[in-house]
Tab-separated table of N, CA, C and O in Angstrom:
chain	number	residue	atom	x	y	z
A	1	UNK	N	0.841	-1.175	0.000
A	1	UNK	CA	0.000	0.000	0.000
A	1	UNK	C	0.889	1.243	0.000
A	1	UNK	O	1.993	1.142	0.535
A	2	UNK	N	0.542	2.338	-0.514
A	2	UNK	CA	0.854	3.441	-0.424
A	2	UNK	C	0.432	4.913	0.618
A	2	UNK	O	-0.562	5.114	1.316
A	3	UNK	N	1.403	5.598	0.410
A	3	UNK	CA	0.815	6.507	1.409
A	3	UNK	C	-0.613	6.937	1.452
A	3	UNK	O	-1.307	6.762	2.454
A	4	UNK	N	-1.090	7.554	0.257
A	4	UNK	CA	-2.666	7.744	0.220
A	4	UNK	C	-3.593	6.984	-0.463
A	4	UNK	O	-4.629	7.372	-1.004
A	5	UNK	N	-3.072	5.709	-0.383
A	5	UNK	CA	-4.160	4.335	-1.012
A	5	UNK	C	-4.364	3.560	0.473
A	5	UNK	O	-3.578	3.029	1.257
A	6	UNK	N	-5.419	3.709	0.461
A	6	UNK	CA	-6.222	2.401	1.658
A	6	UNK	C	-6.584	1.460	1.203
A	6	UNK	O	-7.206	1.312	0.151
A	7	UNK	N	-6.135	0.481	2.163
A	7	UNK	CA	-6.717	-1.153	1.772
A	7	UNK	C	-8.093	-1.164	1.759
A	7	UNK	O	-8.441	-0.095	2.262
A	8	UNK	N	-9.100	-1.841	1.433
A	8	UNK	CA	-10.073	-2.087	1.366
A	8	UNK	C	-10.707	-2.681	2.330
A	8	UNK	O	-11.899	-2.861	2.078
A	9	UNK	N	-10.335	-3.068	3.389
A	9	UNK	CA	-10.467	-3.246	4.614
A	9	UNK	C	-9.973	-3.773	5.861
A	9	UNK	O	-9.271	-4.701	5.459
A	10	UNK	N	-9.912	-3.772	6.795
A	10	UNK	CA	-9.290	-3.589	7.729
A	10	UNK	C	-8.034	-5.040	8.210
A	10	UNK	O	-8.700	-5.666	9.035
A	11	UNK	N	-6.888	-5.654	8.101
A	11	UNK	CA	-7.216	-6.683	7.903
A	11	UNK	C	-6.837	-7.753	9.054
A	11	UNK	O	-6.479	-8.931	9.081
A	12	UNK	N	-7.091	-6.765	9.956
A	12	UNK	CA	-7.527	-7.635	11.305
A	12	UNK	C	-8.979	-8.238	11.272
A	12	UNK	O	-9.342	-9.411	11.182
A	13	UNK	N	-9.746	-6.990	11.378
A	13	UNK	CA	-11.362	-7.542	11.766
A	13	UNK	C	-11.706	-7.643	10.277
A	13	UNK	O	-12.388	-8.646	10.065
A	14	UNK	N	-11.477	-6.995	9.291
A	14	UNK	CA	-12.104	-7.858	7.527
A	14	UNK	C	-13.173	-6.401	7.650
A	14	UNK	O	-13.779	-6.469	6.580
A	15	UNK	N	-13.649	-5.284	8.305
A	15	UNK	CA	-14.178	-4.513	8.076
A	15	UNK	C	-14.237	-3.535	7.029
A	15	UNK	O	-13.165	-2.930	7.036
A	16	UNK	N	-15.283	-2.941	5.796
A	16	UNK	CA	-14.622	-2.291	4.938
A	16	UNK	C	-14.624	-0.815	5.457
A	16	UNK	O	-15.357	-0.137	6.178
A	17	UNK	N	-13.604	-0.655	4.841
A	17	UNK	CA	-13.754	0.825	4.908
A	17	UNK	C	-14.059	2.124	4.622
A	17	UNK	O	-14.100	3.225	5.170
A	18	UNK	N	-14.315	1.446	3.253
A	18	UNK	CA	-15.610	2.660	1.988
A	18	UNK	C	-16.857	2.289	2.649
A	18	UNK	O	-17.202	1.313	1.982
A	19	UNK	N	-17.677	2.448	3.475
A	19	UNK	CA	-19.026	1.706	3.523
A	19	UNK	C	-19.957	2.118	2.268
A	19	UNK	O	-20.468	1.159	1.689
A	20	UNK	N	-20.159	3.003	1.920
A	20	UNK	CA	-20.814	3.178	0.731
A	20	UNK	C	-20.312	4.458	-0.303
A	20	UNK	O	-19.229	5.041	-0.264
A	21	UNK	N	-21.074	4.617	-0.923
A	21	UNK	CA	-20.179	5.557	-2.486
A	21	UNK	C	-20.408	7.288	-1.626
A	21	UNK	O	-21.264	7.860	-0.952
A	22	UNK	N	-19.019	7.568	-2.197
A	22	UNK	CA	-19.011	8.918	-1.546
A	22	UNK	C	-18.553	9.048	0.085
A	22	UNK	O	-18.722	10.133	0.642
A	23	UNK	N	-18.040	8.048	0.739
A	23	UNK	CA	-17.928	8.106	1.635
A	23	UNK	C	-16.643	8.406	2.501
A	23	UNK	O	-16.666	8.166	3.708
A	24	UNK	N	-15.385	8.993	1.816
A	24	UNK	CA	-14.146	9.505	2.126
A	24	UNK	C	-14.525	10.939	2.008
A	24	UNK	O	-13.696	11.805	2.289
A	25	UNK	N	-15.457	11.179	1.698
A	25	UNK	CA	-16.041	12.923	2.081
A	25	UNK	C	-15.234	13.191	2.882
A	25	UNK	O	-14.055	13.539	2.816
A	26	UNK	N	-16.141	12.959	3.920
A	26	UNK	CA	-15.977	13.799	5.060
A	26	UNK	C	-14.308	13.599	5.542
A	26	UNK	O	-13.959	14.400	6.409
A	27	UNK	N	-13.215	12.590	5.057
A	27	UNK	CA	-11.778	12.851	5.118
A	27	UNK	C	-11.187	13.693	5.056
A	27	UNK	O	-10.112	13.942	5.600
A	28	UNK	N	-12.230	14.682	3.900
A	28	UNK	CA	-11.433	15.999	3.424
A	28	UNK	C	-11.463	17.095	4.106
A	28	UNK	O	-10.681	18.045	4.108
A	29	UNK	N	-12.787	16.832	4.912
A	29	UNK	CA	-13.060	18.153	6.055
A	29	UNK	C	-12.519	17.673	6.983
A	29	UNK	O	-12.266	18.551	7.809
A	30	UNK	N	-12.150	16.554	7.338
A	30	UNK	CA	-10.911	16.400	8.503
A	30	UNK	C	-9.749	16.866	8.228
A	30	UNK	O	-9.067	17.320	9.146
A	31	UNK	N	-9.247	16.855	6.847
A	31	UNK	CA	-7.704	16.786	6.836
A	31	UNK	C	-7.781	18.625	6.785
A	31	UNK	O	-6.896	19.441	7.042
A	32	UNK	N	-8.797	18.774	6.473
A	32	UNK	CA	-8.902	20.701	6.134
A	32	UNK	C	-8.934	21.166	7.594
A	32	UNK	O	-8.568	22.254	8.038
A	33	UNK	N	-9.438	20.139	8.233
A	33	UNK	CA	-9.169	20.815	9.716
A	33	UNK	C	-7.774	20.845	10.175
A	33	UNK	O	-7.140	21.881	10.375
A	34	UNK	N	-7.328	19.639	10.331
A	34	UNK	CA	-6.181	19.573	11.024
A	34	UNK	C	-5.029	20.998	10.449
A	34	UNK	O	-4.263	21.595	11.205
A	35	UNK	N	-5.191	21.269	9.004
A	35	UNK	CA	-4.290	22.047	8.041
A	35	UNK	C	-4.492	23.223	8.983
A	35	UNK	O	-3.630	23.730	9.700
A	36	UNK	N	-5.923	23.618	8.853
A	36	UNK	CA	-6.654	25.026	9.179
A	36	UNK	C	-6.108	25.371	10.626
A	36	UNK	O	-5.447	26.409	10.648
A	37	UNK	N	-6.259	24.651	11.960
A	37	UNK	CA	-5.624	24.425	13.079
A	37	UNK	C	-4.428	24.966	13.261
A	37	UNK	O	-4.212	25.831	14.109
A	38	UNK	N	-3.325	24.365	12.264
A	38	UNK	CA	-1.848	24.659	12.115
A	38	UNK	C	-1.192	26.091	11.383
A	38	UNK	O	-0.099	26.646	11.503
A	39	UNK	N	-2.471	26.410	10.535
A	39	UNK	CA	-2.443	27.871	9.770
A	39	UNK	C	-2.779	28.638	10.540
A	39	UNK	O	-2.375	29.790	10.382
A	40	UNK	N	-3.425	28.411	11.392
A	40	UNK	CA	-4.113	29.901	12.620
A	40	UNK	C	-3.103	29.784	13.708
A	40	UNK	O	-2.765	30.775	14.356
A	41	UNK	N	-2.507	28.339	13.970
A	41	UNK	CA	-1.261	28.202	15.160
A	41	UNK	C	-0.086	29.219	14.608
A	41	UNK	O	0.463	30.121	15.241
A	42	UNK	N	0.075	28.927	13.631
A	42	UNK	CA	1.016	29.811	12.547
A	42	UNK	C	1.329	30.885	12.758
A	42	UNK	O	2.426	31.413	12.943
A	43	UNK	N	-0.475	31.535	12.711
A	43	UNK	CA	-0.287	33.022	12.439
A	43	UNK	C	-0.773	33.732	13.666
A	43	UNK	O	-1.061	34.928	13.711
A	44	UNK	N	-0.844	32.783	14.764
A	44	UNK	CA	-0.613	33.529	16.403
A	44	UNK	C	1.147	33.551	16.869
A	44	UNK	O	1.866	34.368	17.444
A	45	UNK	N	1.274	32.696	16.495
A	45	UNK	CA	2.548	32.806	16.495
A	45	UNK	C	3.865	34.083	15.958
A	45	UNK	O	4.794	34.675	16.506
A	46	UNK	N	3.262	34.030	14.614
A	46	UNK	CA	4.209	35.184	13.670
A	46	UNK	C	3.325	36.482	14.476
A	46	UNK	O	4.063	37.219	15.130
A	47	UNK	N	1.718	36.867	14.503
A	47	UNK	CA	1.309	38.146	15.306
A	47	UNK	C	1.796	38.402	16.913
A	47	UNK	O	1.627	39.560	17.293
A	48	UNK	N	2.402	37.424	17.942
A	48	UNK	CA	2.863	37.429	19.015
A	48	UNK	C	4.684	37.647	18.719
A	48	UNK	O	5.318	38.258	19.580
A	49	UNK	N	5.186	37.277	17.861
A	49	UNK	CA	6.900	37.510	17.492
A	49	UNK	C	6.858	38.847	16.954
A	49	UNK	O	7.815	39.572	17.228
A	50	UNK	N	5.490	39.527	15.906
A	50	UNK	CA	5.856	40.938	15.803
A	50	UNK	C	5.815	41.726	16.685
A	50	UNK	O	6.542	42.714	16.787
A	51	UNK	N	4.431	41.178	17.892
A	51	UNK	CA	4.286	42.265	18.996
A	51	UNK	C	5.892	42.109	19.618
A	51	UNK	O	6.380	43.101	20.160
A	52	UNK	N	6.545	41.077	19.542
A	52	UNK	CA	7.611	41.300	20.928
A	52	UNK	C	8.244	41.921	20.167
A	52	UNK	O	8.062	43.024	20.682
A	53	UNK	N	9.050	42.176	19.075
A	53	UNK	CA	9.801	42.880	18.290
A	53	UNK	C	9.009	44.786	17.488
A	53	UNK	O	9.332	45.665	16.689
A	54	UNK	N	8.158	44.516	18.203
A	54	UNK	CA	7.493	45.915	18.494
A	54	UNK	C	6.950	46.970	16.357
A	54	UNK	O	6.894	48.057	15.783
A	55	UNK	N	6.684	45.161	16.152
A	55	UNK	CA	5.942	45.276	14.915
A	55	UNK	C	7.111	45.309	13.729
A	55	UNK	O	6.741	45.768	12.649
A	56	UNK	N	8.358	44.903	13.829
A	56	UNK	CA	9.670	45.116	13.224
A	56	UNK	C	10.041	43.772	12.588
A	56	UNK	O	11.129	43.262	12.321
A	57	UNK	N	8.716	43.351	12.428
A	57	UNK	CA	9.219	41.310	11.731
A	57	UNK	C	8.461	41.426	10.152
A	57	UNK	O	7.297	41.689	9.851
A	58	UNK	N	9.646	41.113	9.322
A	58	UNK	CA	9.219	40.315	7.889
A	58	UNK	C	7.812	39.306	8.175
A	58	UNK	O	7.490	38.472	9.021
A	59	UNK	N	7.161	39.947	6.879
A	59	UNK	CA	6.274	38.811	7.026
A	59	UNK	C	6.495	37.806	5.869
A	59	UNK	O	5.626	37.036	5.460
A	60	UNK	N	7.601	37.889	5.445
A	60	UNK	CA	7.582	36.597	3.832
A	60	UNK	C	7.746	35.587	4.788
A	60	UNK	O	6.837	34.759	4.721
A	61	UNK	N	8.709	35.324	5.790
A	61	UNK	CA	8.938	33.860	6.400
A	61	UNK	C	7.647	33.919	7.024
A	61	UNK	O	7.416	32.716	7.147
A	62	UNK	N	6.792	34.433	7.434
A	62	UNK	CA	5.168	33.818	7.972
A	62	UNK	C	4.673	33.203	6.609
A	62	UNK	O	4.149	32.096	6.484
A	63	UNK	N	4.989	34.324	5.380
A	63	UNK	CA	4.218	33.498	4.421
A	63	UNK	C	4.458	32.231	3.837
A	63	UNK	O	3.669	31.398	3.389
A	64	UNK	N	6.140	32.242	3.955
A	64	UNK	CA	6.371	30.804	3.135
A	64	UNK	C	6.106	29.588	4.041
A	64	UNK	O	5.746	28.488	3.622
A	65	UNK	N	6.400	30.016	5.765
A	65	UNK	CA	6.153	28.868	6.261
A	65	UNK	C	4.684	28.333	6.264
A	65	UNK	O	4.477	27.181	6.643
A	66	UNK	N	3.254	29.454	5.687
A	66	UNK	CA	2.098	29.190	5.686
A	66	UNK	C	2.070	28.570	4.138
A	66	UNK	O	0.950	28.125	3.884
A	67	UNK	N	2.507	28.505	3.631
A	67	UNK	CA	1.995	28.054	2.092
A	67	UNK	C	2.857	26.895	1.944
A	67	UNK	O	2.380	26.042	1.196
A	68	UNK	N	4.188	26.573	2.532
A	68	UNK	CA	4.870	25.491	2.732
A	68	UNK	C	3.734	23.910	3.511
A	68	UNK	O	3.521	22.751	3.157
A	69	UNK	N	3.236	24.919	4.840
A	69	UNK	CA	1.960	23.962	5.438
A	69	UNK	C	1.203	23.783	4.613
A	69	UNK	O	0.946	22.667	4.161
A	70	UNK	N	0.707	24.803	4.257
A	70	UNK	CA	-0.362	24.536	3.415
A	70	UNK	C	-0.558	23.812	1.860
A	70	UNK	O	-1.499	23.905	1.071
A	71	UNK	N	0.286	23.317	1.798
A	71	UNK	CA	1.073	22.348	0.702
A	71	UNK	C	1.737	20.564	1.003
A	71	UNK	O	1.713	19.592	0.247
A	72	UNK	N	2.197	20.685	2.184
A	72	UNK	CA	2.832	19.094	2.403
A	72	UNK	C	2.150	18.997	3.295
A	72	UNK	O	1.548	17.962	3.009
A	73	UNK	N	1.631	19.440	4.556
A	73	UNK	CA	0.229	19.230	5.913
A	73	UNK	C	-0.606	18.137	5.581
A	73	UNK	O	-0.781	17.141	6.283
A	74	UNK	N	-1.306	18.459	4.057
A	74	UNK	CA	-2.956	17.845	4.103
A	74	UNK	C	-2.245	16.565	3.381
A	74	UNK	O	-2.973	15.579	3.263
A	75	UNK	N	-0.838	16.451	2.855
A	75	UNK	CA	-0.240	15.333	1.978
A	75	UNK	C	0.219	14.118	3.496
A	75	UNK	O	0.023	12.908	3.615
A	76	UNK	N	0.826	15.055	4.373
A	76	UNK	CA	1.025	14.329	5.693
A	76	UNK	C	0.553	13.513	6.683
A	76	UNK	O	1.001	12.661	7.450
A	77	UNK	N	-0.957	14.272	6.316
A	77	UNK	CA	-1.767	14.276	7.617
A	77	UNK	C	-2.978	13.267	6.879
A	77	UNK	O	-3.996	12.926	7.482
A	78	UNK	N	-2.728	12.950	5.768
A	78	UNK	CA	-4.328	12.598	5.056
A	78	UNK	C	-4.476	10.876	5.392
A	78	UNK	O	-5.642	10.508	5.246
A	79	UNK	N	-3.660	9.923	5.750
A	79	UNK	CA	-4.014	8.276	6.693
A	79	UNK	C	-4.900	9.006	7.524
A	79	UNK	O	-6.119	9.007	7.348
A	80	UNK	N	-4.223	9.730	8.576
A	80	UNK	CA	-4.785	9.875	10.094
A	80	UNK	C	-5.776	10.454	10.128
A	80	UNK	O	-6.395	10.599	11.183
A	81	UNK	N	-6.206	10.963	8.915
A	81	UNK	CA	-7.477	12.359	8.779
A	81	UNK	C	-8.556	10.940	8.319
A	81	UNK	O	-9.625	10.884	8.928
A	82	UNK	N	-8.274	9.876	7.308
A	82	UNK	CA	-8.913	8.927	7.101
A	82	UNK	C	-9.092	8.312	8.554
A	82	UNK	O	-10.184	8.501	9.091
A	83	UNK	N	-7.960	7.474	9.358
A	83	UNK	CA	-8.648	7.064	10.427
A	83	UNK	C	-9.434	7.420	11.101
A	83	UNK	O	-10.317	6.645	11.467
A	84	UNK	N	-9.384	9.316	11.697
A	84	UNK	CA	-10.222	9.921	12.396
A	84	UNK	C	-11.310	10.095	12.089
A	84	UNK	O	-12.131	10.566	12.877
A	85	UNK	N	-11.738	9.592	10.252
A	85	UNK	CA	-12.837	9.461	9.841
A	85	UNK	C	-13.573	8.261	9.825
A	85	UNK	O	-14.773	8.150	9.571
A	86	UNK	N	-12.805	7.404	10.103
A	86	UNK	CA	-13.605	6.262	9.683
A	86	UNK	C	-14.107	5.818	11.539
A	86	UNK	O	-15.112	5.167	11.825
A	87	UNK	N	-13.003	6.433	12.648
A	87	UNK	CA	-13.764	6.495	13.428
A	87	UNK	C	-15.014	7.099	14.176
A	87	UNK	O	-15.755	6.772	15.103
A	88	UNK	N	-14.874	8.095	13.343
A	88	UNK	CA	-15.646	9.086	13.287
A	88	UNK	C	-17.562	8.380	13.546
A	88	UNK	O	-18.472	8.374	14.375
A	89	UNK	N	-17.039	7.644	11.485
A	89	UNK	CA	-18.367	7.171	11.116
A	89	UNK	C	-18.996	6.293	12.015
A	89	UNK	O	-20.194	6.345	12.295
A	90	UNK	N	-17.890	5.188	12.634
A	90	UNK	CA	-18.408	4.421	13.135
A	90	UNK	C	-18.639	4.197	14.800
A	90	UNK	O	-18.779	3.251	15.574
A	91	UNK	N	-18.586	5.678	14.853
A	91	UNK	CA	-19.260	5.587	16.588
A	91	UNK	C	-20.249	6.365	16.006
A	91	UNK	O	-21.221	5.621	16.140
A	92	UNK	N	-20.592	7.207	15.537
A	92	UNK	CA	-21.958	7.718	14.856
A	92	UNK	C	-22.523	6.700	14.491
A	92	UNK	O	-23.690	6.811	14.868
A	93	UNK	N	-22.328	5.368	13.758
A	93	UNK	CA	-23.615	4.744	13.218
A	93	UNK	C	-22.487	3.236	13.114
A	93	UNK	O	-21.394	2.925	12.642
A	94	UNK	N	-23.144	2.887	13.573
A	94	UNK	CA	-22.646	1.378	14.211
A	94	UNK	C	-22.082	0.502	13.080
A	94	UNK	O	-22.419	1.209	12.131
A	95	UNK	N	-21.351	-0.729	12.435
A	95	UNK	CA	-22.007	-1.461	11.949
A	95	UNK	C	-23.184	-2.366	11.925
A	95	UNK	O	-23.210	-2.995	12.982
A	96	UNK	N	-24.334	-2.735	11.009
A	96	UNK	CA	-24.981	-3.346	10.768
A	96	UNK	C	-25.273	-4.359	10.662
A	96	UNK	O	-24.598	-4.720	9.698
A	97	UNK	N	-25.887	-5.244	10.997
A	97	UNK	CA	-25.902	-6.845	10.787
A	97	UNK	C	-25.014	-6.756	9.534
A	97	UNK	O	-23.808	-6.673	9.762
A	98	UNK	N	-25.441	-6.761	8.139
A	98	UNK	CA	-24.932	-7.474	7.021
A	98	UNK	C	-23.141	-7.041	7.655
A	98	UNK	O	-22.332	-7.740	8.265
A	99	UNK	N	-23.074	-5.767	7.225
A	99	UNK	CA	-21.801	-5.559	7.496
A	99	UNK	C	-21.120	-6.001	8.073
A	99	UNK	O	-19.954	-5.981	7.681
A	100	UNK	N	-21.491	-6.736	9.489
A	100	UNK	CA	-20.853	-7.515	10.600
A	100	UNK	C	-20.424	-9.065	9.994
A	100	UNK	O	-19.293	-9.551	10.012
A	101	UNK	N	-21.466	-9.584	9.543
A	101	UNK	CA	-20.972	-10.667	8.987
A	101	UNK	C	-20.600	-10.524	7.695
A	101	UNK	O	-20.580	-11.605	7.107
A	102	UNK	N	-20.232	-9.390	6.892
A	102	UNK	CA	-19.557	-9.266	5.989
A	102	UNK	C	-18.092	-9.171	5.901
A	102	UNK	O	-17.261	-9.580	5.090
A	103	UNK	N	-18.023	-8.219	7.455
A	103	UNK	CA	-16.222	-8.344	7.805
A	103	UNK	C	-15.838	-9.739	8.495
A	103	UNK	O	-14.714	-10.240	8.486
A	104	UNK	N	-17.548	-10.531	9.386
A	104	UNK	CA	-16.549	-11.851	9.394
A	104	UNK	C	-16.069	-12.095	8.497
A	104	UNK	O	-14.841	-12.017	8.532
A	105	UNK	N	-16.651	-12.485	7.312
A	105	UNK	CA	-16.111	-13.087	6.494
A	105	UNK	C	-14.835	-13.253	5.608
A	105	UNK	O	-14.207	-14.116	4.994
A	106	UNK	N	-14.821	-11.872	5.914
A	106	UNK	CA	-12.701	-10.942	5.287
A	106	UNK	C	-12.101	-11.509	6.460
A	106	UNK	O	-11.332	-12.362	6.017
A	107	UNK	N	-12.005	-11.508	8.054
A	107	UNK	CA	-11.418	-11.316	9.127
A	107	UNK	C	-10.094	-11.927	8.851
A	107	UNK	O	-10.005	-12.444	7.738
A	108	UNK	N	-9.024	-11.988	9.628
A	108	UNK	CA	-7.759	-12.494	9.543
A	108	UNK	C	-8.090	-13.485	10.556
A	108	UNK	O	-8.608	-13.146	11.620
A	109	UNK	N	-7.781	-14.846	10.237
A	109	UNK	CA	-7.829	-15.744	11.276
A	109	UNK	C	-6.945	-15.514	12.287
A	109	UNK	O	-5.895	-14.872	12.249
A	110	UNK	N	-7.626	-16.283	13.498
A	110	UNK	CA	-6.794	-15.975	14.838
A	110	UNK	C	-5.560	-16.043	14.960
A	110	UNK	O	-5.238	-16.392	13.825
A	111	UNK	N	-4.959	-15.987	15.335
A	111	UNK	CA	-3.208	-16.578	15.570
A	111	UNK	C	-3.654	-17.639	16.572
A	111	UNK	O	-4.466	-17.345	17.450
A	112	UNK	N	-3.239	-18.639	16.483
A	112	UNK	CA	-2.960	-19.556	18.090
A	112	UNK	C	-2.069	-18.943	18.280
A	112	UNK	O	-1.352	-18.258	17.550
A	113	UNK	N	-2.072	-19.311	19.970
A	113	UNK	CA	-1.412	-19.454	20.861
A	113	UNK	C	-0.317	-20.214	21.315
A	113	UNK	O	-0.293	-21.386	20.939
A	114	UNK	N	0.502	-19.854	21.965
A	114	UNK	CA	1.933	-20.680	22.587
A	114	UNK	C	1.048	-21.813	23.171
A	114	UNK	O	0.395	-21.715	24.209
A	115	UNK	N	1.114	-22.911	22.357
A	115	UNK	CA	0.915	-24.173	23.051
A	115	UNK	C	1.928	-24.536	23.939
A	115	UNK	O	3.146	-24.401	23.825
A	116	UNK	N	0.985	-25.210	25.205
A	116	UNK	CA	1.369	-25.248	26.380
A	116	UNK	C	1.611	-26.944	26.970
A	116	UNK	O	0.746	-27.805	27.131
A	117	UNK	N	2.459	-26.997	27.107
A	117	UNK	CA	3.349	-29.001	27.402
A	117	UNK	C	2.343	-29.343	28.377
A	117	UNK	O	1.824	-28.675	29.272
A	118	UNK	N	2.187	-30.537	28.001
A	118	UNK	CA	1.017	-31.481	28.704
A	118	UNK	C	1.944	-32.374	29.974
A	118	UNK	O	1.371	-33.182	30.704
């Protein structure tokens, strides 16, 4: 797998992870959050370094370090913006019967255990 390709489901429990069409939506308003978060951290930051320097700070290094984020961030952050989505979905709305025995059916069999001398 690749950085921004997801498996198709999970492959411990066999759960999918598209549940239906259109459903990495809401990934994008996660990963726009996390970006958005780090752009306003940004720019409290660069407005608190001009106040101490008594308004006497360049603003190109605020800008490049904001358009630098705002460029590799949402490339960085976009697995974890998927996980936080897919947990998202699924404390909002449960799986479903079918679904349940649909990821049995993917599941990764158990591992045994350290058998133990008789």
């Amino acid at each position: 797998m690749s950085w921004l390709k997801l498996r198709e489901r999970c492959p411990t429990c066999g759960c999918r992870f598209e549940r239906e069409e259109g459903f990495f939506t809401g990934v994008y308003l996660v990963n726009y959050s996390f970006v958005a978060v780090a752009i306003v951290i940004e720019l409290f930051v660069y407005v608190f370094y001009a106040n101490a320097n008594e308004g006497d700070a360049s603003v190109l290094p605020a800008v490049a370090v904001g358009a630098v984020t705002a460029l590799l961030l949402p490339v960085l952050t976009y697995p974890f913006a998927k996980a936080v989505w897919i947990a998202i979905d699924l404390v909002t709305r449960p799986l479903e019967p079918v679904e349940e025995a649909d990821a049995a059916l993917h599941a990764a069999p158990e591992r045994p255990g350290p058998v133990e001398p008789s």
